[in-house]
Amino acid sequence: MTELVPDVLSDVFEQVEVRGMLTGGFAVRGPWVARGTVTRPFKLIALVAGSASVIVDGPGGPQGPVDLAAGDVVLLNHRTHLEVRGGGPGVAQTLLPEPSFDSMALAAADASRDDILIGGWIQVSPAGEAMLGAVLPGLVHVQAARPAADRLASLVGGLFDEASSGRLGSAFALRQHGQLLLLEVLRSYLEQEQPPTGWLRLLADEPLAPALRLIHAEPGRPWGLVELARAAGMSRTSFAERFRTVAGVPPLAYVSRWRMLLAERALRDPDVRIGALAAELGYGSDSAFSTAFKREVGESPARYRRRVRSAA
């Protein structure tokens, strides 16, 4: 079974600030159709009960129909239009999105007779949007019936229970469920597909995991190829070749990119001094850090901080 490196994945989730948000849902009996524009980069659809089919459009053209069974989850990556149908043959009623989501409307749903669908979106930082967008296809369908997705159906059920309960703290619980749901989607996706070269494939590469853990544990250390290769039990040449093949970048370029991801988040805190951050991340001077940051991010640390604070 393909496993993501757990501690490194936690680092990535924390730095790109993954949050799951529930934005809608319905329970309906009989033929139905719901369609609309997708306005968020990453949209989640979970079918709690019944059956449905999904068609999406976006860069690269339309995809689908994709048939969903109870417990299935669909993750949309930068799609522009969505259509979901269910309820069998006949004249379909059109379901229109409500201006606000009334979670208690789901409380009376009958899972044995109704189609029950909930939807939301995954919020990440701009860096996280670029990372996820580059490694995932436009539509990821994870089937709850597959062995790799054995936890998915229970997570979907838990999400529905929180959404329809109206209990104290349900908004916080839904955010946690959203994170767990994304994690299971990524795990199951790796079981079903070979991801393209990039960070997600790197996180699932067992031989490189020891070196990856070192990089994430001590990002400011002056890492060299020999030391990282030794941790992975490889020669310097074999390690460098495998890392580039899996991640798409050389090992030390990955070290630099990870440092800059840490820096982007840290710079959003007005109390963090640029000089102290530079030293913490292994740079001998402010100018060296600034040069590296501008090369990776496209602007200086000071300008990035001003822009982010202004946007906030």
PDB file of C-alpha atoms in Angstrom:
ATOM      1  CA  MET A   1       0.000   0.000   0.000  1.00  0.00           C
ATOM      2  CA  THR A   2       1.333   3.442  -0.945  1.00  0.00           C
ATOM      3  CA  GLU A   3       1.712   5.637   2.130  1.00  0.00           C
ATOM      4  CA  LEU A   4       2.419   9.330   2.362  1.00  0.00           C
ATOM      5  CA  VAL A   5       5.264  10.260   4.703  1.00  0.00           C
ATOM      6  CA  PRO A   6       3.058  11.192   7.704  1.00  0.00           C
ATOM      7  CA  ASP A   7       5.188  13.746   9.527  1.00  0.00           C
ATOM      8  CA  VAL A   8       6.253  15.471   6.307  1.00  0.00           C
ATOM      9  CA  LEU A   9       2.666  15.556   5.054  1.00  0.00           C
ATOM     10  CA  SER A  10       1.648  17.199   8.338  1.00  0.00           C
ATOM     11  CA  ASP A  11       4.321  19.835   7.729  1.00  0.00           C
ATOM     12  CA  VAL A  12       2.991  20.506   4.234  1.00  0.00           C
ATOM     13  CA  PHE A  13      -0.645  20.706   5.386  1.00  0.00           C
ATOM     14  CA  GLU A  14       0.317  23.115   8.156  1.00  0.00           C
ATOM     15  CA  GLN A  15       2.378  25.411   5.944  1.00  0.00           C
ATOM     16  CA  VAL A  16      -0.167  25.636   3.115  1.00  0.00           C
ATOM     17  CA  GLU A  17      -2.893  26.112   5.736  1.00  0.00           C
ATOM     18  CA  VAL A  18      -5.367  23.484   4.578  1.00  0.00           C
ATOM     19  CA  ARG A  19      -8.942  24.149   5.696  1.00  0.00           C
ATOM     20  CA  GLY A  20     -12.100  22.344   4.722  1.00  0.00           C
ATOM     21  CA  MET A  21     -15.317  24.356   4.466  1.00  0.00           C
ATOM     22  CA  LEU A  22     -18.845  23.004   3.982  1.00  0.00           C
ATOM     23  CA  THR A  23     -20.872  25.260   1.702  1.00  0.00           C
ATOM     24  CA  GLY A  24     -24.004  23.352   0.734  1.00  0.00           C
ATOM     25  CA  GLY A  25     -25.992  20.188   0.662  1.00  0.00           C
ATOM     26  CA  PHE A  26     -29.392  18.717  -0.043  1.00  0.00           C
ATOM     27  CA  ALA A  27     -31.558  15.649   0.361  1.00  0.00           C
ATOM     28  CA  VAL A  28     -33.922  14.967  -2.532  1.00  0.00           C
ATOM     29  CA  ARG A  29     -36.251  12.202  -3.705  1.00  0.00           C
ATOM     30  CA  GLY A  30     -37.008  11.612  -7.385  1.00  0.00           C
ATOM     31  CA  PRO A  31     -35.212  12.846 -10.515  1.00  0.00           C
ATOM     32  CA  TRP A  32     -33.106  15.964  -9.964  1.00  0.00           C
ATOM     33  CA  VAL A  33     -30.308  18.024 -11.460  1.00  0.00           C
ATOM     34  CA  ALA A  34     -28.054  20.695  -9.995  1.00  0.00           C
ATOM     35  CA  ARG A  35     -25.690  22.764 -12.097  1.00  0.00           C
ATOM     36  CA  GLY A  36     -23.647  25.896 -11.728  1.00  0.00           C
ATOM     37  CA  THR A  37     -20.357  27.724 -11.985  1.00  0.00           C
ATOM     38  CA  VAL A  38     -17.437  26.601  -9.852  1.00  0.00           C
ATOM     39  CA  THR A  39     -15.824  29.641  -8.242  1.00  0.00           C
ATOM     40  CA  ARG A  40     -13.227  28.016  -5.979  1.00  0.00           C
ATOM     41  CA  PRO A  41     -10.005  26.296  -7.087  1.00  0.00           C
ATOM     42  CA  PHE A  42     -10.676  23.092  -5.119  1.00  0.00           C
ATOM     43  CA  LYS A  43     -14.240  21.878  -4.670  1.00  0.00           C
ATOM     44  CA  LEU A  44     -15.292  18.741  -2.794  1.00  0.00           C
ATOM     45  CA  ILE A  45     -18.472  16.759  -3.433  1.00  0.00           C
ATOM     46  CA  ALA A  46     -19.414  13.874  -1.153  1.00  0.00           C
ATOM     47  CA  LEU A  47     -22.391  11.597  -1.808  1.00  0.00           C
ATOM     48  CA  VAL A  48     -23.758  10.479   1.563  1.00  0.00           C
ATOM     49  CA  ALA A  49     -26.563   8.260   0.251  1.00  0.00           C
ATOM     50  CA  GLY A  50     -28.139   7.248  -3.046  1.00  0.00           C
ATOM     51  CA  SER A  51     -26.496   7.585  -6.441  1.00  0.00           C
ATOM     52  CA  ALA A  52     -25.607  10.395  -8.814  1.00  0.00           C
ATOM     53  CA  SER A  53     -23.493  11.307 -11.824  1.00  0.00           C
ATOM     54  CA  VAL A  54     -21.148  14.256 -12.276  1.00  0.00           C
ATOM     55  CA  ILE A  55     -20.064  16.169 -15.380  1.00  0.00           C
ATOM     56  CA  VAL A  56     -17.519  18.991 -15.126  1.00  0.00           C
ATOM     57  CA  ASP A  57     -15.888  21.432 -17.502  1.00  0.00           C
ATOM     58  CA  GLY A  58     -12.751  23.493 -17.346  1.00  0.00           C
ATOM     59  CA  PRO A  59      -9.246  23.712 -18.797  1.00  0.00           C
ATOM     60  CA  GLY A  60      -8.746  20.744 -21.101  1.00  0.00           C
ATOM     61  CA  GLY A  61     -12.457  20.325 -21.848  1.00  0.00           C
ATOM     62  CA  PRO A  62     -15.400  18.478 -20.278  1.00  0.00           C
ATOM     63  CA  GLN A  63     -15.062  15.346 -18.146  1.00  0.00           C
ATOM     64  CA  GLY A  64     -17.690  12.766 -17.257  1.00  0.00           C
ATOM     65  CA  PRO A  65     -20.251  11.601 -16.638  1.00  0.00           C
ATOM     66  CA  VAL A  66     -18.709  10.013 -13.545  1.00  0.00           C
ATOM     67  CA  ASP A  67     -21.063   7.752 -11.591  1.00  0.00           C
ATOM     68  CA  LEU A  68     -21.083   8.140  -7.807  1.00  0.00           C
ATOM     69  CA  ALA A  69     -22.186   5.648  -5.166  1.00  0.00           C
ATOM     70  CA  ALA A  70     -22.799   6.279  -1.476  1.00  0.00           C
ATOM     71  CA  GLY A  71     -19.596   7.326   0.268  1.00  0.00           C
ATOM     72  CA  ASP A  72     -17.833   8.425  -2.909  1.00  0.00           C
ATOM     73  CA  VAL A  73     -15.974  11.729  -2.991  1.00  0.00           C
ATOM     74  CA  VAL A  74     -15.036  13.936  -5.929  1.00  0.00           C
ATOM     75  CA  LEU A  75     -12.336  16.584  -5.734  1.00  0.00           C
ATOM     76  CA  LEU A  76     -12.399  19.197  -8.493  1.00  0.00           C
ATOM     77  CA  ASN A  77      -9.178  20.980  -9.405  1.00  0.00           C
ATOM     78  CA  HIS A  78      -9.709  24.344 -11.103  1.00  0.00           C
ATOM     79  CA  ARG A  79     -12.919  23.370 -12.889  1.00  0.00           C
ATOM     80  CA  THR A  80     -15.277  26.078 -14.149  1.00  0.00           C
ATOM     81  CA  HIS A  81     -18.668  24.342 -14.418  1.00  0.00           C
ATOM     82  CA  LEU A  82     -20.388  21.475 -12.615  1.00  0.00           C
ATOM     83  CA  GLU A  83     -23.511  19.431 -13.265  1.00  0.00           C
ATOM     84  CA  VAL A  84     -24.780  16.687 -10.933  1.00  0.00           C
ATOM     85  CA  ARG A  85     -27.787  14.457 -11.656  1.00  0.00           C
ATOM     86  CA  GLY A  86     -29.614  11.751  -9.753  1.00  0.00           C
ATOM     87  CA  GLY A  87     -32.942  10.158  -8.940  1.00  0.00           C
ATOM     88  CA  GLY A  88     -33.355   7.989 -12.026  1.00  0.00           C
ATOM     89  CA  PRO A  89     -35.335   8.621 -15.226  1.00  0.00           C
ATOM     90  CA  GLY A  90     -38.102  11.159 -15.542  1.00  0.00           C
ATOM     91  CA  VAL A  91     -38.525  14.889 -15.548  1.00  0.00           C
ATOM     92  CA  ALA A  92     -35.829  16.254 -13.284  1.00  0.00           C
ATOM     93  CA  GLN A  93     -36.444  19.053 -10.832  1.00  0.00           C
ATOM     94  CA  THR A  94     -33.733  21.695 -10.888  1.00  0.00           C
ATOM     95  CA  LEU A  95     -32.099  22.332  -7.546  1.00  0.00           C
ATOM     96  CA  LEU A  96     -30.892  25.884  -7.074  1.00  0.00           C
ATOM     97  CA  PRO A  97     -28.144  26.772  -4.599  1.00  0.00           C
ATOM     98  CA  GLU A  98     -29.429  28.581  -1.527  1.00  0.00           C
ATOM     99  CA  PRO A  99     -27.872  31.951  -0.593  1.00  0.00           C
ATOM    100  CA  SER A 100     -26.997  30.436   2.798  1.00  0.00           C
ATOM    101  CA  PHE A 101     -26.589  26.814   3.780  1.00  0.00           C
ATOM    102  CA  ASP A 102     -29.162  25.602   6.304  1.00  0.00           C
ATOM    103  CA  SER A 103     -27.526  22.498   7.713  1.00  0.00           C
ATOM    104  CA  MET A 104     -30.612  21.604   9.752  1.00  0.00           C
ATOM    105  CA  ALA A 105     -32.533  21.050   6.513  1.00  0.00           C
ATOM    106  CA  LEU A 106     -30.580  17.811   6.196  1.00  0.00           C
ATOM    107  CA  ALA A 107     -31.589  16.556   9.627  1.00  0.00           C
ATOM    108  CA  ALA A 108     -34.845  15.039   8.336  1.00  0.00           C
ATOM    109  CA  ALA A 109     -33.214  13.226   5.407  1.00  0.00           C
ATOM    110  CA  ASP A 110     -33.946   9.524   4.938  1.00  0.00           C
ATOM    111  CA  ALA A 111     -30.757   7.802   3.797  1.00  0.00           C
ATOM    112  CA  SER A 112     -32.707   4.729   2.669  1.00  0.00           C
ATOM    113  CA  ARG A 113     -34.833   6.703   0.184  1.00  0.00           C
ATOM    114  CA  ASP A 114     -33.161  10.048  -0.527  1.00  0.00           C
ATOM    115  CA  ASP A 115     -30.153  11.098  -2.530  1.00  0.00           C
ATOM    116  CA  ILE A 116     -28.051  13.068  -0.050  1.00  0.00           C
ATOM    117  CA  LEU A 117     -25.169  15.169  -1.281  1.00  0.00           C
ATOM    118  CA  ILE A 118     -22.947  17.648   0.523  1.00  0.00           C
ATOM    119  CA  GLY A 119     -20.423  19.979  -1.042  1.00  0.00           C
ATOM    120  CA  GLY A 120     -17.692  22.295   0.050  1.00  0.00           C
ATOM    121  CA  TRP A 121     -14.289  23.548  -0.824  1.00  0.00           C
ATOM    122  CA  ILE A 122     -10.711  23.185   0.308  1.00  0.00           C
ATOM    123  CA  GLN A 123      -8.983  26.439   1.165  1.00  0.00           C
ATOM    124  CA  VAL A 124      -5.197  26.632   0.959  1.00  0.00           C
ATOM    125  CA  SER A 125      -2.602  29.383   0.763  1.00  0.00           C
ATOM    126  CA  PRO A 126      -1.499  30.639  -2.693  1.00  0.00           C
ATOM    127  CA  ALA A 127       1.572  28.407  -2.450  1.00  0.00           C
ATOM    128  CA  GLY A 128      -0.647  25.441  -1.594  1.00  0.00           C
ATOM    129  CA  GLU A 129      -2.940  26.230  -4.510  1.00  0.00           C
ATOM    130  CA  ALA A 130       0.014  26.057  -6.877  1.00  0.00           C
ATOM    131  CA  MET A 131       1.282  22.827  -5.302  1.00  0.00           C
ATOM    132  CA  LEU A 132      -2.042  20.979  -5.378  1.00  0.00           C
ATOM    133  CA  GLY A 133      -3.049  22.367  -8.755  1.00  0.00           C
ATOM    134  CA  ALA A 134       0.119  21.067 -10.378  1.00  0.00           C
ATOM    135  CA  VAL A 135      -0.116  17.461  -9.192  1.00  0.00           C
ATOM    136  CA  LEU A 136      -3.835  16.646  -9.401  1.00  0.00           C
ATOM    137  CA  PRO A 137      -6.019  16.057 -12.464  1.00  0.00           C
ATOM    138  CA  GLY A 138      -9.095  18.171 -13.061  1.00  0.00           C
ATOM    139  CA  LEU A 139     -11.361  15.579 -11.444  1.00  0.00           C
ATOM    140  CA  VAL A 140     -10.336  13.064  -8.786  1.00  0.00           C
ATOM    141  CA  HIS A 141     -12.982  10.401  -8.105  1.00  0.00           C
ATOM    142  CA  VAL A 142     -12.373   8.303  -5.005  1.00  0.00           C
ATOM    143  CA  GLN A 143     -14.694   5.330  -4.665  1.00  0.00           C
ATOM    144  CA  ALA A 144     -15.592   4.349  -1.119  1.00  0.00           C
ATOM    145  CA  ALA A 145     -15.981   0.712  -2.184  1.00  0.00           C
ATOM    146  CA  ARG A 146     -12.306   0.358  -3.109  1.00  0.00           C
ATOM    147  CA  PRO A 147     -10.044  -1.219  -0.467  1.00  0.00           C
ATOM    148  CA  ALA A 148      -7.760   1.836  -0.519  1.00  0.00           C
ATOM    149  CA  ALA A 149     -10.656   4.039   0.567  1.00  0.00           C
ATOM    150  CA  ASP A 150     -11.887   2.017   3.521  1.00  0.00           C
ATOM    151  CA  ARG A 151     -12.012   5.076   5.822  1.00  0.00           C
ATOM    152  CA  LEU A 152     -13.662   7.341   3.302  1.00  0.00           C
ATOM    153  CA  ALA A 153     -17.279   6.266   3.829  1.00  0.00           C
ATOM    154  CA  SER A 154     -17.019   6.746   7.593  1.00  0.00           C
ATOM    155  CA  LEU A 155     -15.519  10.207   7.101  1.00  0.00           C
ATOM    156  CA  VAL A 156     -18.326  11.169   4.726  1.00  0.00           C
ATOM    157  CA  GLY A 157     -20.843   9.891   7.274  1.00  0.00           C
ATOM    158  CA  GLY A 158     -19.151  11.870  10.033  1.00  0.00           C
ATOM    159  CA  LEU A 159     -19.164  15.002   7.904  1.00  0.00           C
ATOM    160  CA  PHE A 160     -22.881  14.594   7.298  1.00  0.00           C
ATOM    161  CA  ASP A 161     -23.589  14.002  10.984  1.00  0.00           C
ATOM    162  CA  GLU A 162     -21.794  17.215  11.925  1.00  0.00           C
ATOM    163  CA  ALA A 163     -23.428  19.170   9.105  1.00  0.00           C
ATOM    164  CA  SER A 164     -26.939  18.145  10.095  1.00  0.00           C
ATOM    165  CA  SER A 165     -26.595  18.202  13.879  1.00  0.00           C
ATOM    166  CA  GLY A 166     -26.234  21.904  14.615  1.00  0.00           C
ATOM    167  CA  ARG A 167     -24.273  21.002  17.746  1.00  0.00           C
ATOM    168  CA  LEU A 168     -21.927  23.337  19.567  1.00  0.00           C
ATOM    169  CA  GLY A 169     -18.559  23.548  17.795  1.00  0.00           C
ATOM    170  CA  SER A 170     -19.806  21.942  14.582  1.00  0.00           C
ATOM    171  CA  ALA A 171     -18.084  24.592  12.412  1.00  0.00           C
ATOM    172  CA  PHE A 172     -14.723  23.679  13.952  1.00  0.00           C
ATOM    173  CA  ALA A 173     -15.444  19.962  13.577  1.00  0.00           C
ATOM    174  CA  LEU A 174     -16.358  20.444   9.912  1.00  0.00           C
ATOM    175  CA  ARG A 175     -13.006  22.110   9.245  1.00  0.00           C
ATOM    176  CA  GLN A 176     -11.232  19.138  10.799  1.00  0.00           C
ATOM    177  CA  HIS A 177     -13.326  16.705   8.786  1.00  0.00           C
ATOM    178  CA  GLY A 178     -12.439  18.636   5.647  1.00  0.00           C
ATOM    179  CA  GLN A 179      -8.729  18.190   6.328  1.00  0.00           C
ATOM    180  CA  LEU A 180      -9.139  14.483   7.012  1.00  0.00           C
ATOM    181  CA  LEU A 181     -11.276  14.078   3.910  1.00  0.00           C
ATOM    182  CA  LEU A 182      -8.609  15.716   1.739  1.00  0.00           C
ATOM    183  CA  LEU A 183      -5.965  13.470   3.307  1.00  0.00           C
ATOM    184  CA  GLU A 184      -7.972  10.333   2.504  1.00  0.00           C
ATOM    185  CA  VAL A 185      -8.640  11.585  -1.030  1.00  0.00           C
ATOM    186  CA  LEU A 186      -4.898  12.040  -1.589  1.00  0.00           C
ATOM    187  CA  ARG A 187      -4.105   8.637  -0.096  1.00  0.00           C
ATOM    188  CA  SER A 188      -6.718   6.894  -2.207  1.00  0.00           C
ATOM    189  CA  TYR A 189      -5.684   8.804  -5.321  1.00  0.00           C
ATOM    190  CA  LEU A 190      -2.136   7.493  -4.882  1.00  0.00           C
ATOM    191  CA  GLU A 191      -3.524   3.965  -4.672  1.00  0.00           C
ATOM    192  CA  GLN A 192      -5.543   4.369  -7.846  1.00  0.00           C
ATOM    193  CA  GLU A 193      -3.170   6.418  -9.977  1.00  0.00           C
ATOM    194  CA  GLN A 194       0.519   7.167 -10.477  1.00  0.00           C
ATOM    195  CA  PRO A 195       0.754  10.893  -9.758  1.00  0.00           C
ATOM    196  CA  PRO A 196       2.845  13.070 -12.055  1.00  0.00           C
ATOM    197  CA  THR A 197       6.304  14.164 -11.058  1.00  0.00           C
ATOM    198  CA  GLY A 198       6.075  16.565  -8.121  1.00  0.00           C
ATOM    199  CA  TRP A 199       5.763  16.925  -4.357  1.00  0.00           C
ATOM    200  CA  LEU A 200       2.860  14.484  -3.952  1.00  0.00           C
ATOM    201  CA  ARG A 201       4.781  11.721  -5.663  1.00  0.00           C
ATOM    202  CA  LEU A 202       7.805  12.605  -3.541  1.00  0.00           C
ATOM    203  CA  LEU A 203       5.749  12.232  -0.360  1.00  0.00           C
ATOM    204  CA  ALA A 204       4.849   8.691  -1.403  1.00  0.00           C
ATOM    205  CA  ASP A 205       8.389   7.594  -2.309  1.00  0.00           C
ATOM    206  CA  GLU A 206       9.574   5.260   0.454  1.00  0.00           C
ATOM    207  CA  PRO A 207      13.318   5.182  -0.432  1.00  0.00           C
ATOM    208  CA  LEU A 208      13.546   8.994  -0.274  1.00  0.00           C
ATOM    209  CA  ALA A 209      11.514   9.319   2.927  1.00  0.00           C
ATOM    210  CA  PRO A 210      14.493   9.330   5.375  1.00  0.00           C
ATOM    211  CA  ALA A 211      16.161  12.225   3.553  1.00  0.00           C
ATOM    212  CA  LEU A 212      12.861  14.073   3.240  1.00  0.00           C
ATOM    213  CA  ARG A 213      12.304  13.802   6.987  1.00  0.00           C
ATOM    214  CA  LEU A 214      15.716  15.339   7.659  1.00  0.00           C
ATOM    215  CA  ILE A 215      15.034  18.280   5.344  1.00  0.00           C
ATOM    216  CA  HIS A 216      11.705  19.012   7.019  1.00  0.00           C
ATOM    217  CA  ALA A 217      13.028  18.511  10.549  1.00  0.00           C
ATOM    218  CA  GLU A 218      15.955  20.924  10.109  1.00  0.00           C
ATOM    219  CA  PRO A 219      15.277  23.217   7.145  1.00  0.00           C
ATOM    220  CA  GLY A 220      17.981  25.689   8.180  1.00  0.00           C
ATOM    221  CA  ARG A 221      20.792  23.151   8.235  1.00  0.00           C
ATOM    222  CA  PRO A 222      23.346  23.443   5.386  1.00  0.00           C
ATOM    223  CA  TRP A 223      22.374  20.181   3.741  1.00  0.00           C
ATOM    224  CA  GLY A 224      24.644  18.557   1.186  1.00  0.00           C
ATOM    225  CA  LEU A 225      23.988  15.776  -1.288  1.00  0.00           C
ATOM    226  CA  VAL A 226      26.356  13.355   0.430  1.00  0.00           C
ATOM    227  CA  GLU A 227      24.609  13.652   3.793  1.00  0.00           C
ATOM    228  CA  LEU A 228      21.114  13.320   2.341  1.00  0.00           C
ATOM    229  CA  ALA A 229      22.132  10.407   0.122  1.00  0.00           C
ATOM    230  CA  ARG A 230      23.659   8.624   3.119  1.00  0.00           C
ATOM    231  CA  ALA A 231      20.384   8.988   5.026  1.00  0.00           C
ATOM    232  CA  ALA A 232      18.546   7.365   2.127  1.00  0.00           C
ATOM    233  CA  GLY A 233      21.129   4.596   1.859  1.00  0.00           C
ATOM    234  CA  MET A 234      22.101   5.537  -1.693  1.00  0.00           C
ATOM    235  CA  SER A 235      25.095   6.816  -3.550  1.00  0.00           C
ATOM    236  CA  ARG A 236      25.179  10.536  -4.230  1.00  0.00           C
ATOM    237  CA  THR A 237      24.508  10.017  -7.950  1.00  0.00           C
ATOM    238  CA  SER A 238      21.659   7.531  -7.444  1.00  0.00           C
ATOM    239  CA  PHE A 239      20.031   9.749  -4.838  1.00  0.00           C
ATOM    240  CA  ALA A 240      20.227  12.872  -6.980  1.00  0.00           C
ATOM    241  CA  GLU A 241      18.843  11.058 -10.031  1.00  0.00           C
ATOM    242  CA  ARG A 242      15.974   9.449  -8.136  1.00  0.00           C
ATOM    243  CA  PHE A 243      15.050  12.692  -6.368  1.00  0.00           C
ATOM    244  CA  ARG A 244      14.944  14.636  -9.618  1.00  0.00           C
ATOM    245  CA  THR A 245      12.894  11.904 -11.321  1.00  0.00           C
ATOM    246  CA  VAL A 246      10.333  11.778  -8.512  1.00  0.00           C
ATOM    247  CA  ALA A 247      10.171  15.430  -7.429  1.00  0.00           C
ATOM    248  CA  GLY A 248      10.991  17.134 -10.712  1.00  0.00           C
ATOM    249  CA  VAL A 249      13.701  19.245  -9.071  1.00  0.00           C
ATOM    250  CA  PRO A 250      17.173  18.504  -7.630  1.00  0.00           C
ATOM    251  CA  PRO A 251      17.348  17.814  -3.862  1.00  0.00           C
ATOM    252  CA  LEU A 252      18.931  21.156  -2.937  1.00  0.00           C
ATOM    253  CA  ALA A 253      16.396  23.036  -5.050  1.00  0.00           C
ATOM    254  CA  TYR A 254      13.682  21.295  -3.021  1.00  0.00           C
ATOM    255  CA  VAL A 255      15.432  22.379   0.185  1.00  0.00           C
ATOM    256  CA  SER A 256      15.355  25.985  -1.024  1.00  0.00           C
ATOM    257  CA  ARG A 257      11.690  25.770  -2.046  1.00  0.00           C
ATOM    258  CA  TRP A 258      10.697  24.315   1.312  1.00  0.00           C
ATOM    259  CA  ARG A 259      12.557  27.099   3.119  1.00  0.00           C
ATOM    260  CA  MET A 260      10.702  29.692   1.062  1.00  0.00           C
ATOM    261  CA  LEU A 261       7.355  28.063   1.822  1.00  0.00           C
ATOM    262  CA  LEU A 262       8.192  28.363   5.516  1.00  0.00           C
ATOM    263  CA  ALA A 263       9.278  31.960   4.957  1.00  0.00           C
ATOM    264  CA  GLU A 264       6.055  32.904   3.149  1.00  0.00           C
ATOM    265  CA  ARG A 265       3.972  31.835   6.103  1.00  0.00           C
ATOM    266  CA  ALA A 266       6.306  33.342   8.690  1.00  0.00           C
ATOM    267  CA  LEU A 267       6.348  36.727   6.954  1.00  0.00           C
ATOM    268  CA  ARG A 268       2.610  37.071   7.419  1.00  0.00           C
ATOM    269  CA  ASP A 269       3.323  37.489  11.132  1.00  0.00           C
ATOM    270  CA  PRO A 270       4.211  41.180  11.700  1.00  0.00           C
ATOM    271  CA  ASP A 271       6.326  40.259  14.737  1.00  0.00           C
ATOM    272  CA  VAL A 272       8.748  38.080  12.730  1.00  0.00           C
ATOM    273  CA  ARG A 273      11.967  39.960  11.895  1.00  0.00           C
ATOM    274  CA  ILE A 274      13.397  39.288   8.449  1.00  0.00           C
ATOM    275  CA  GLY A 275      16.956  39.075   9.765  1.00  0.00           C
ATOM    276  CA  ALA A 276      16.064  36.491  12.398  1.00  0.00           C
ATOM    277  CA  LEU A 277      14.068  34.488   9.860  1.00  0.00           C
ATOM    278  CA  ALA A 278      17.005  34.498   7.441  1.00  0.00           C
ATOM    279  CA  ALA A 279      19.310  33.076  10.119  1.00  0.00           C
ATOM    280  CA  GLU A 280      16.744  30.475  11.185  1.00  0.00           C
ATOM    281  CA  LEU A 281      16.439  29.216   7.610  1.00  0.00           C
ATOM    282  CA  GLY A 282      20.186  28.903   7.128  1.00  0.00           C
ATOM    283  CA  TYR A 283      21.113  32.080   5.274  1.00  0.00           C
ATOM    284  CA  GLY A 284      24.254  33.941   6.273  1.00  0.00           C
ATOM    285  CA  SER A 285      22.852  37.388   5.578  1.00  0.00           C
ATOM    286  CA  ASP A 286      19.642  39.259   4.919  1.00  0.00           C
ATOM    287  CA  SER A 287      20.724  39.880   1.333  1.00  0.00           C
ATOM    288  CA  ALA A 288      21.323  36.181   0.660  1.00  0.00           C
ATOM    289  CA  PHE A 289      17.883  35.364   2.034  1.00  0.00           C
ATOM    290  CA  SER A 290      16.281  38.185   0.065  1.00  0.00           C
ATOM    291  CA  THR A 291      17.916  36.980  -3.163  1.00  0.00           C
ATOM    292  CA  ALA A 292      16.745  33.413  -2.606  1.00  0.00           C
ATOM    293  CA  PHE A 293      13.229  34.558  -1.673  1.00  0.00           C
ATOM    294  CA  LYS A 294      12.909  36.783  -4.727  1.00  0.00           C
ATOM    295  CA  ARG A 295      14.149  33.982  -6.981  1.00  0.00           C
ATOM    296  CA  GLU A 296      11.520  31.562  -5.656  1.00  0.00           C
ATOM    297  CA  VAL A 297       8.571  33.859  -4.919  1.00  0.00           C
ATOM    298  CA  GLY A 298       9.108  36.653  -7.433  1.00  0.00           C
ATOM    299  CA  GLU A 299       9.399  39.577  -5.020  1.00  0.00           C
ATOM    300  CA  SER A 300      11.490  40.618  -2.041  1.00  0.00           C
ATOM    301  CA  PRO A 301      10.511  39.545   1.502  1.00  0.00           C
ATOM    302  CA  ALA A 302       9.684  43.133   2.482  1.00  0.00           C
ATOM    303  CA  ARG A 303       7.474  43.683  -0.557  1.00  0.00           C
ATOM    304  CA  TYR A 304       5.760  40.314  -0.060  1.00  0.00           C
ATOM    305  CA  ARG A 305       5.016  41.225   3.558  1.00  0.00           C
ATOM    306  CA  ARG A 306       3.550  44.609   2.577  1.00  0.00           C
ATOM    307  CA  ARG A 307       1.382  43.065  -0.132  1.00  0.00           C
ATOM    308  CA  VAL A 308       0.038  40.314   2.110  1.00  0.00           C
ATOM    309  CA  ARG A 309      -0.705  42.722   4.949  1.00  0.00           C
ATOM    310  CA  SER A 310      -2.445  45.088   2.556  1.00  0.00           C
ATOM    311  CA  ALA A 311      -4.580  42.254   1.174  1.00  0.00           C
ATOM    312  CA  ALA A 312      -5.473  41.109   4.678  1.00  0.00           C
TER     313      ALA A 312
END
